[in-house]
Amino acid sequence: MTTLPRRYHIITFGCQMNKADSERMAGILEDMGFEWSEDPNQAGVILYNTCSIRDNAEQKVYSYLGRQAKRKHEQLDLTLIVAGCVAQQEGEALLRRVPELDLVMGPQHANRLKDLLQQVFDGNQVVATEQVHIMEDITKPQRDSTVTAWVNVIYGCNERCTYCVVPNVRGIEQSRTPSVIRTEIEELGRQGYKEVTLLGQNIDAYGRDLPGVTPEGRHQHTLTDLLYYIHDVPGIERIRFATSHPRYFTERLIKACAELPKVCEHFHIPFQSGDNEVLKRMARGYTKEKYRRIINTIREYMPDASISADAIVGFPGETEEQFENTLQLVSDIGFDLVNTAAYSPRPGTPAAVWEEQLSEEIKSDRLQRLNHLVSIKASERSQRYMGRIEEVLVEVQNSKDKTQVMGRTRGNRLTFFAGDINELKGKLIKVKITDFRAFSLTGEAVEPSVVLLNDQHLTTQL
Ligand code: SAH
Ligand code: SF4
Ligand code: F3S
């Protein structure tokens, strides 16, 4: 038997919440003296941060795990961890299915990784899935990007959408206080980060669980107040937030976004279905009319705002006509992007045991038809950028064409243009858009403003 080096590898599935958790867990491992290993087979600690939103996401984990579990028979000191939403959902059942596992830990336990690993190194097999009060971060996250950063503002979800596992696996809403959020963003600003994305499964619920009520009787700490509170953090040039829930989305928030220059004109507001009856059975708490009103109000304040969303097709009992109402909504609104999914029955959710489940054929046919429309509409939206000069925050080199860099417009469109990543990374560059595809743009840097921006950059540093 060989002794494995103190190296770790993390494989992350699922949403931005999981990505943010993985970055924090990587920070804890680095703090414990572990080093990143690009090759999982060279790592002594392998952590799968899992997602259970749909069955196919969950199955992926089992196939990956099987391979590493086999390796453990030759390398007994290999430590195998399953974290995230499948860990929370399956708990001890995971140990029965994969006895080689050392640690099964739910998302609320991410910040406790060091303690839990200590118990593993003491010779225990550990399951940590009980509901806990989430500890404030004590370790610095090991972030993937040096330009853009996730900042959790609220954990959990108190909604009960009838198709969704998230409340079961992420627990109840827990908001972080405005001051710890601001402190984290100030630190990011000092480190040279330019953009933050505030994260919550239902970000409009931010602050509901914090103490304090205003004289008018509303919660003292709301997402809107938080945006005003963090807006002047030095160094941070752009602020985004996700995910918005149409049930709680307010005009006050829209006004704040229009007023605050750093808040980008991009809104991610899932509608799930364009049919009122289906929305009711999903327990979403709004109608398609309310959804349209929200989008109209956003566009009154910010005519060029980008709108993205999530949608589900083939919810139990969805008729062809109800599905066509979803197509109608997508066609009318003109989304910049829609993440689409075929309904997948999830354990422990009400809709999973309803009788009127649709066949896989119907679901995949509807998914294809919706995707087709989504990409036509996205392409129309991309076209509006042609010839315009957009501000792009440069993030990385284009992996397919090393002569190009990749960044995003304020509306969150991926944009490629010729340039040297070493020179441009983390800079806001004015780019003239010369070509478009459904979900991305190509352009060229407008030279005078590159110089101007660099000068501005220098003056702020002085
Ligand atoms: N909190 C966000 C979404 C979280 S889950 C919201 O309220 O919109 C991300 C997306 O996964 C959802 O928007 C939904 O479109 C999709 N999703 C969730 N459960 C699903 C299921 N059982 N089957 C298919 N898609 C699902
Ligand atoms: Fe799931 Fe609904 Fe909560 Fe979103 S709001 S995470 S869809 S339960
Ligand atoms: Fe998946 Fe959990 Fe996110 S189920 S979508 S990783 S909250």
Coordinates of C-alpha atoms and ligand atoms in Angstrom, one line a residue:
M1 CA 0.0 0.0 0.0
T2 CA 1.3 3.5 -0.9
T3 CA 0.8 6.5 1.3
L4 CA -1.2 9.2 -0.4
P5 CA 0.1 12.8 -0.5
R6 CA -1.9 15.6 1.2
R7 CA -3.7 16.6 -1.9
Y8 CA -7.3 17.1 -2.6
H9 CA -9.7 17.2 -5.5
I10 CA -13.3 18.5 -5.5
I11 CA -15.9 17.8 -8.1
T12 CA -18.9 20.1 -8.0
F13 CA -22.3 19.5 -9.4
G14 CA -25.4 21.7 -9.3
C15 CA -26.0 25.4 -8.7
Q16 CA -24.1 28.5 -7.7
M17 CA -24.8 27.7 -4.1
N18 CA -22.8 24.5 -4.4
K19 CA -20.0 26.3 -6.3
A20 CA -19.8 28.8 -3.4
D21 CA -19.8 26.0 -0.8
S22 CA -17.0 24.1 -2.7
E23 CA -14.9 27.3 -2.7
R24 CA -15.3 27.5 1.1
M25 CA -14.5 23.8 1.6
A26 CA -11.4 24.2 -0.6
G27 CA -10.4 27.1 1.6
I28 CA -10.7 24.9 4.7
L29 CA -8.7 22.1 3.1
E30 CA -5.9 24.5 2.0
D31 CA -5.9 25.9 5.6
M32 CA -5.4 22.3 6.8
G33 CA -2.3 22.0 4.6
F34 CA -3.8 20.2 1.6
E35 CA -2.9 21.2 -1.9
W36 CA -5.1 21.0 -5.0
S37 CA -4.5 18.1 -7.3
E38 CA -5.8 18.4 -10.9
D39 CA -5.9 14.7 -11.3
P40 CA -8.3 13.0 -8.9
N41 CA -6.3 9.8 -9.0
Q42 CA -3.4 11.6 -7.4
A43 CA -5.5 13.0 -4.5
G44 CA -5.7 11.6 -1.0
V45 CA -9.0 13.4 -0.3
I46 CA -11.8 13.4 -2.9
L47 CA -14.9 15.4 -2.3
Y48 CA -18.0 15.2 -4.4
N49 CA -20.3 18.2 -3.8
T50 CA -23.6 16.9 -5.1
C51 CA -26.9 18.0 -6.5
S52 CA -30.3 16.3 -6.4
I53 CA -32.5 18.8 -8.2
R54 CA -33.2 16.2 -10.9
D55 CA -32.6 12.4 -11.1
N56 CA -29.9 12.7 -13.8
A57 CA -27.9 15.0 -11.6
E58 CA -28.1 12.5 -8.8
Q59 CA -27.2 9.5 -11.0
K60 CA -24.1 11.2 -12.3
V61 CA -22.7 11.2 -8.7
Y62 CA -23.1 7.5 -8.3
S63 CA -21.2 6.7 -11.5
Y64 CA -18.3 8.9 -10.5
L65 CA -18.3 7.5 -6.9
G66 CA -18.2 3.9 -8.1
R67 CA -14.8 4.4 -9.7
Q68 CA -13.2 6.0 -6.7
A69 CA -14.8 3.5 -4.3
K70 CA -12.9 0.7 -6.2
R71 CA -9.7 2.6 -5.9
K72 CA -10.1 2.7 -2.2
H73 CA -9.7 -1.1 -2.0
E74 CA -6.0 -0.6 -3.1
Q75 CA -5.4 2.7 -1.3
L76 CA -6.9 2.4 2.2
D77 CA -5.9 5.9 3.2
L78 CA -7.9 7.5 0.4
T79 CA -10.6 9.7 2.0
L80 CA -13.9 9.8 0.2
I81 CA -16.4 12.6 1.0
V82 CA -19.9 13.1 -0.3
A83 CA -21.2 16.6 0.5
G84 CA -24.1 18.7 -0.8
C85 CA -27.7 18.0 -1.6
V86 CA -27.6 14.2 -2.3
A87 CA -25.7 13.7 0.9
Q88 CA -28.4 15.5 2.8
Q89 CA -31.2 13.7 1.0
E90 CA -29.7 10.2 1.4
G91 CA -27.8 10.5 4.7
E92 CA -26.9 7.1 6.1
A93 CA -28.5 5.3 3.2
L94 CA -25.5 6.5 1.2
L95 CA -23.1 4.6 3.5
R96 CA -25.1 1.4 2.9
R97 CA -25.0 2.0 -0.9
V98 CA -21.3 2.9 -0.9
P99 CA -19.7 1.5 2.3
E100 CA -16.2 2.9 1.2
L101 CA -17.4 6.5 2.0
D102 CA -15.7 8.2 5.0
L103 CA -17.9 11.3 5.3
V104 CA -21.4 12.2 4.3
M105 CA -22.2 15.9 5.0
G106 CA -25.2 18.1 4.1
P107 CA -24.8 21.6 2.8
Q108 CA -25.4 23.2 6.1
H109 CA -22.2 21.6 7.4
A110 CA -19.8 22.9 4.7
N111 CA -18.1 25.3 7.1
R112 CA -17.5 22.5 9.6
L113 CA -15.4 20.4 7.2
K114 CA -12.3 20.7 9.3
D115 CA -13.9 19.2 12.5
L116 CA -15.7 16.5 10.5
L117 CA -12.4 15.5 8.8
Q118 CA -10.7 15.4 12.1
Q119 CA -13.3 12.8 13.2
V120 CA -12.6 10.8 10.1
F121 CA -8.8 10.9 10.6
D122 CA -9.5 9.6 14.2
G123 CA -11.0 6.5 12.5
N124 CA -14.7 7.2 12.3
Q125 CA -17.2 7.0 9.5
V126 CA -19.2 10.2 9.9
V127 CA -22.7 11.4 8.8
A128 CA -23.5 15.1 9.4
T129 CA -27.0 15.9 8.2
E130 CA -28.8 17.3 11.2
Q131 CA -30.3 20.8 10.9
V132 CA -27.9 23.3 12.2
H133 CA -27.4 27.0 12.6
I134 CA -24.9 27.8 9.9
M135 CA -21.6 29.0 11.3
E136 CA -20.1 32.2 9.9
D137 CA -17.2 31.6 7.7
I138 CA -13.9 31.3 9.6
T139 CA -11.8 30.3 6.7
K140 CA -11.2 32.2 3.5
P141 CA -12.8 30.6 0.5
Q142 CA -10.4 29.3 -2.2
R143 CA -12.2 31.1 -5.1
D144 CA -12.0 29.9 -8.7
S145 CA -11.9 33.4 -10.2
T146 CA -9.8 36.4 -9.2
V147 CA -12.3 38.8 -10.9
T148 CA -15.8 37.8 -9.9
A149 CA -17.0 36.3 -6.6
W150 CA -20.1 34.7 -5.1
V151 CA -21.3 36.0 -1.8
N152 CA -23.9 34.0 0.1
V153 CA -26.5 36.3 1.7
I154 CA -29.2 33.8 2.6
Y155 CA -29.1 30.1 3.0
G156 CA -32.0 27.7 2.7
C157 CA -35.6 28.2 1.4
N158 CA -38.9 28.3 3.1
E159 CA -41.0 27.9 0.0
R160 CA -42.7 24.6 -0.8
C161 CA -42.9 24.4 -4.5
T162 CA -44.4 21.0 -5.0
Y163 CA -41.7 19.7 -7.4
C164 CA -38.6 20.9 -5.5
V165 CA -36.2 19.2 -3.1
V166 CA -34.3 22.3 -2.2
P167 CA -36.2 23.0 1.1
N168 CA -35.6 19.4 2.2
V169 CA -31.9 19.5 1.5
R170 CA -31.0 23.1 2.2
G171 CA -33.2 23.6 5.3
I172 CA -34.9 26.8 6.5
E173 CA -33.9 30.3 5.5
Q174 CA -30.9 31.8 7.4
S175 CA -29.8 35.3 6.5
R176 CA -26.3 36.5 7.1
T177 CA -26.2 39.9 8.8
P178 CA -25.6 43.0 6.6
S179 CA -22.3 43.8 8.4
V180 CA -20.7 40.4 7.8
I181 CA -21.8 40.5 4.2
R182 CA -20.3 44.0 3.8
T183 CA -17.1 42.9 5.5
E184 CA -16.7 40.0 3.1
I185 CA -17.3 42.3 0.1
E186 CA -14.8 44.9 1.4
E187 CA -12.2 42.2 1.7
L188 CA -13.0 41.1 -1.9
G189 CA -12.6 44.7 -3.0
R190 CA -9.2 44.9 -1.3
Q191 CA -8.1 41.7 -3.0
G192 CA -8.9 43.2 -6.5
Y193 CA -12.2 41.5 -7.2
K194 CA -14.4 43.6 -9.5
E195 CA -17.8 41.9 -9.4
V196 CA -19.9 40.2 -6.7
T197 CA -23.0 38.1 -7.1
L198 CA -25.2 37.9 -4.0
L199 CA -26.6 34.4 -3.7
G200 CA -29.8 32.9 -2.3
Q201 CA -32.2 30.3 -3.5
N202 CA -35.0 32.8 -2.9
I203 CA -33.0 36.0 -2.5
D204 CA -36.1 38.2 -2.1
A205 CA -36.5 36.5 1.3
Y206 CA -33.3 38.1 2.5
G207 CA -33.7 39.5 6.0
R208 CA -37.1 38.1 6.9
D209 CA -35.5 36.1 9.7
L210 CA -33.4 38.9 11.0
P211 CA -34.7 41.1 13.9
G212 CA -35.9 44.6 13.3
V213 CA -39.1 46.2 11.8
T214 CA -39.4 49.7 10.3
P215 CA -42.1 52.2 11.5
E216 CA -44.1 51.3 8.3
G217 CA -44.1 47.7 9.5
R218 CA -41.7 46.1 7.0
H219 CA -38.6 44.1 7.8
Q220 CA -35.7 46.4 8.5
H221 CA -33.3 44.3 6.4
T222 CA -34.4 43.6 2.9
L223 CA -32.4 42.8 -0.3
T224 CA -33.1 46.4 -1.4
D225 CA -31.6 47.8 1.8
L226 CA -28.7 45.5 1.4
L227 CA -27.9 46.8 -2.1
Y228 CA -27.9 50.4 -0.8
Y229 CA -25.7 49.3 2.2
I230 CA -23.0 47.6 0.1
H231 CA -23.1 49.8 -2.9
D232 CA -20.1 52.0 -2.1
V233 CA -17.6 49.2 -1.3
P234 CA -14.3 50.4 -2.9
G235 CA -13.0 48.4 -5.8
I236 CA -16.2 46.6 -6.5
E237 CA -17.5 47.8 -9.9
R238 CA -20.5 45.5 -10.5
I239 CA -23.1 43.9 -8.3
R240 CA -25.4 41.1 -9.3
F241 CA -27.9 38.9 -7.4
A242 CA -29.8 35.6 -7.9
T243 CA -32.3 34.0 -7.7
S244 CA -35.4 36.2 -7.6
H245 CA -38.8 34.9 -6.9
P246 CA -41.8 36.5 -8.7
R247 CA -43.9 36.1 -5.6
Y248 CA -41.8 38.6 -3.5
F249 CA -40.2 40.7 -6.2
T250 CA -40.9 44.4 -5.4
E251 CA -41.0 47.7 -7.3
R252 CA -38.7 49.1 -4.6
L253 CA -36.1 46.6 -5.6
I254 CA -36.5 47.5 -9.3
K255 CA -36.1 51.2 -8.4
A256 CA -32.9 50.5 -6.4
C257 CA -31.4 48.6 -9.4
A258 CA -32.2 51.5 -11.7
E259 CA -30.8 54.0 -9.3
L260 CA -27.6 52.3 -8.2
P261 CA -25.0 52.4 -11.0
K262 CA -23.0 49.3 -9.9
V263 CA -26.1 47.0 -9.9
C264 CA -26.2 45.4 -13.3
E265 CA -29.4 45.5 -15.5
H266 CA -29.8 41.7 -15.4
F267 CA -32.6 39.9 -13.7
H268 CA -32.9 36.1 -13.2
I269 CA -36.5 35.5 -12.4
P270 CA -37.7 31.9 -13.0
F271 CA -41.3 31.6 -14.1
Q272 CA -41.4 27.8 -14.3
S273 CA -44.7 27.7 -16.3
G274 CA -46.8 30.1 -18.3
D275 CA -50.0 28.6 -17.2
N276 CA -52.0 29.7 -14.2
E277 CA -53.4 26.3 -13.3
V278 CA -50.0 24.7 -13.5
L279 CA -48.5 27.5 -11.4
K280 CA -51.1 27.0 -8.8
R281 CA -50.4 23.2 -8.6
M282 CA -46.7 24.1 -8.4
A283 CA -47.6 26.3 -5.4
R284 CA -45.6 29.2 -6.8
G285 CA -47.9 31.9 -5.5
Y286 CA -48.2 34.1 -8.6
T287 CA -50.0 34.2 -11.9
K288 CA -48.6 34.7 -15.4
E289 CA -50.2 38.2 -15.3
K290 CA -48.2 39.1 -12.3
Y291 CA -45.1 37.8 -13.9
R292 CA -45.7 40.0 -17.0
R293 CA -46.3 43.0 -14.8
I294 CA -42.9 42.5 -13.1
I295 CA -41.1 42.3 -16.4
N296 CA -43.0 45.4 -17.7
T297 CA -42.1 47.4 -14.7
I298 CA -38.4 46.4 -15.0
R299 CA -38.5 47.5 -18.6
E300 CA -40.2 50.8 -17.7
Y301 CA -37.3 51.6 -15.4
M302 CA -34.6 50.0 -17.5
P303 CA -35.6 49.5 -21.1
D304 CA -32.5 47.5 -22.0
A305 CA -32.5 45.1 -19.0
S306 CA -31.7 41.5 -19.7
I307 CA -34.2 39.0 -18.4
S308 CA -33.4 35.3 -17.8
A309 CA -35.4 32.6 -16.2
D310 CA -35.9 28.9 -15.5
A311 CA -38.8 26.8 -16.8
I312 CA -40.1 23.2 -16.3
V313 CA -42.0 21.3 -18.9
G314 CA -44.0 18.1 -18.4
F315 CA -45.1 18.9 -14.8
P316 CA -47.6 16.2 -13.7
G317 CA -50.9 16.7 -15.5
E318 CA -49.6 19.5 -17.9
T319 CA -51.8 19.4 -21.0
E320 CA -50.7 20.4 -24.5
E321 CA -52.6 23.6 -24.1
Q322 CA -51.0 24.5 -20.8
F323 CA -47.6 23.8 -22.3
E324 CA -48.5 26.1 -25.2
N325 CA -49.1 28.8 -22.6
T326 CA -45.5 28.5 -21.6
L327 CA -44.4 28.8 -25.2
Q328 CA -46.6 31.9 -25.5
L329 CA -45.0 33.5 -22.5
V330 CA -41.5 32.8 -23.8
S331 CA -42.5 34.2 -27.1
D332 CA -44.1 37.4 -25.7
I333 CA -41.4 38.3 -23.1
G334 CA -38.3 37.7 -25.2
F335 CA -35.9 36.3 -22.7
D336 CA -32.2 36.6 -23.0
L337 CA -31.8 33.1 -21.6
V338 CA -34.1 30.4 -20.2
N339 CA -32.7 27.3 -18.4
T340 CA -35.2 24.6 -19.3
A341 CA -35.8 21.2 -17.7
A342 CA -38.1 18.3 -18.1
Y343 CA -39.9 17.6 -14.8
S344 CA -38.2 15.0 -12.7
P345 CA -40.0 13.4 -9.8
R346 CA -38.0 13.9 -6.6
P347 CA -38.2 11.9 -3.4
G348 CA -40.1 13.5 -0.6
T349 CA -41.9 16.1 -2.8
P350 CA -45.7 16.2 -3.2
A351 CA -45.8 16.2 -7.0
A352 CA -43.6 13.0 -7.2
V353 CA -46.5 10.8 -6.0
W354 CA -49.3 12.4 -8.1
E355 CA -50.9 10.0 -10.5
E356 CA -50.9 12.1 -13.7
Q357 CA -47.2 11.7 -14.5
L358 CA -46.4 12.3 -18.1
S359 CA -44.4 9.9 -20.3
E360 CA -40.7 10.6 -21.1
E361 CA -41.6 11.0 -24.8
I362 CA -44.0 13.8 -24.1
K363 CA -41.6 15.5 -21.7
S364 CA -38.6 15.3 -24.1
D365 CA -40.8 16.5 -27.1
R366 CA -41.9 19.5 -25.1
L367 CA -38.4 20.2 -23.9
Q368 CA -37.1 20.2 -27.5
R369 CA -39.9 22.5 -28.7
L370 CA -39.3 24.9 -25.9
N371 CA -35.5 24.9 -26.4
H372 CA -36.0 25.7 -30.0
L373 CA -38.1 28.8 -29.2
V374 CA -35.8 29.9 -26.4
S375 CA -32.8 29.9 -28.8
I376 CA -34.7 31.8 -31.5
K377 CA -35.7 34.4 -28.9
A378 CA -32.2 34.6 -27.4
S379 CA -30.8 35.2 -30.8
E380 CA -33.2 38.1 -31.4
R381 CA -32.1 39.5 -28.1
S382 CA -28.4 39.1 -29.0
Q383 CA -29.0 40.9 -32.2
R384 CA -29.8 44.2 -30.4
Y385 CA -26.2 44.4 -29.4
M386 CA -24.9 44.6 -33.0
G387 CA -22.8 47.8 -33.6
R388 CA -23.2 48.9 -29.9
I389 CA -20.4 49.7 -27.6
E390 CA -20.7 47.5 -24.4
E391 CA -18.8 47.5 -21.2
V392 CA -17.2 44.1 -20.8
L393 CA -15.5 42.9 -17.6
V394 CA -12.7 40.5 -18.7
E395 CA -12.6 37.2 -16.8
V396 CA -10.6 34.6 -18.6
Q397 CA -8.9 33.6 -21.9
N398 CA -11.1 32.1 -24.5
S399 CA -10.2 28.4 -24.1
K400 CA -11.0 27.7 -27.8
D401 CA -9.1 30.6 -29.2
K402 CA -6.1 31.8 -27.1
T403 CA -5.9 35.1 -29.0
Q404 CA -9.2 36.1 -27.5
V405 CA -10.4 37.0 -24.0
M406 CA -13.9 36.3 -22.5
G407 CA -15.9 38.6 -20.3
R408 CA -19.5 39.6 -19.7
T409 CA -21.6 42.6 -20.6
R410 CA -23.6 44.2 -17.8
G411 CA -26.6 42.2 -19.1
N412 CA -24.5 39.0 -18.5
R413 CA -23.9 38.2 -22.2
L414 CA -20.7 36.2 -22.7
T415 CA -18.5 38.4 -25.0
F416 CA -15.3 37.4 -26.8
F417 CA -12.8 39.8 -28.3
A418 CA -9.1 39.8 -29.4
G419 CA -6.7 40.7 -26.6
D420 CA -4.0 39.5 -24.1
I421 CA -5.5 38.0 -21.0
N422 CA -2.4 39.1 -18.9
E423 CA -3.1 42.7 -19.8
L424 CA -6.9 42.7 -19.7
K425 CA -7.9 40.4 -16.9
G426 CA -10.2 42.1 -14.4
K427 CA -10.5 45.3 -16.5
L428 CA -13.7 46.9 -17.7
I429 CA -13.2 47.4 -21.5
K430 CA -15.4 49.1 -24.0
V431 CA -16.1 46.6 -26.8
K432 CA -17.8 47.3 -30.1
I433 CA -20.1 44.3 -30.9
T434 CA -19.5 42.9 -34.4
D435 CA -21.1 39.5 -34.3
F436 CA -23.7 37.6 -32.3
R437 CA -24.9 34.1 -31.6
A438 CA -28.0 33.1 -29.5
F439 CA -26.1 33.2 -26.2
S440 CA -22.8 35.0 -26.9
L441 CA -21.3 38.0 -28.7
T442 CA -18.0 38.8 -30.5
G443 CA -16.5 42.3 -30.7
E444 CA -13.4 44.4 -30.7
A445 CA -12.0 46.6 -28.0
V446 CA -12.5 50.3 -28.7
E447 CA -8.9 51.5 -28.2
P448 CA -9.2 55.0 -26.9
S449 CA -11.4 53.9 -24.0
V450 CA -9.0 51.1 -23.1
V451 CA -6.4 53.8 -22.6
L452 CA -8.9 55.9 -20.7
L453 CA -9.9 53.0 -18.5
N454 CA -6.3 52.3 -17.7
D455 CA -5.7 55.9 -16.8
Q456 CA -8.8 55.9 -14.5
H457 CA -7.5 52.7 -13.0
L458 CA -4.2 54.4 -12.2
T459 CA -5.8 57.5 -10.7
T460 CA -7.9 55.3 -8.4
Q461 CA -4.8 53.5 -7.3
L462 CA -2.9 56.7 -6.5
Ligands
SAH1 N1 -35.0 28.9 -6.1 C1 -35.1 29.0 -7.5 C2 -34.7 27.7 -8.3 C3 -34.0 26.6 -7.6 S1 -33.8 25.1 -8.4 C4 -36.6 29.3 -7.9 O1 -37.4 29.4 -7.0 O2 -36.8 29.4 -9.0 C5 -33.3 25.5 -10.1 C6 -34.3 25.2 -11.1 O3 -34.3 23.8 -11.2 C7 -35.7 25.6 -10.9 O4 -35.9 26.9 -11.2 C8 -36.5 24.7 -11.7 O5 -36.7 25.2 -13.0 C9 -35.6 23.4 -11.8 N2 -36.2 22.3 -11.0 C10 -36.4 22.3 -9.7 N3 -36.9 21.1 -9.4 C11 -37.1 20.4 -10.5 C12 -37.7 19.1 -10.8 N4 -38.2 18.3 -9.9 N5 -37.7 18.7 -12.1 C13 -37.2 19.5 -13.1 N6 -36.7 20.7 -12.8 C14 -36.6 21.2 -11.6
SF4_2 FE1 -37.3 25.2 -4.8 FE2 -39.4 26.8 -4.9 FE3 -37.5 27.2 -3.0 FE4 -37.0 27.8 -5.5 S1 -38.5 28.8 -4.2 S2 -35.7 26.6 -4.1 S3 -38.1 26.2 -6.7 S4 -38.9 25.4 -3.2
F3S3 FE1 -28.8 21.2 -6.8 FE2 -28.8 21.6 -4.2 FE3 -28.4 23.6 -5.9 S1 -30.2 20.3 -5.3 S2 -29.6 23.0 -7.6 S3 -27.1 21.8 -5.6 S4 -29.5 23.7 -3.9

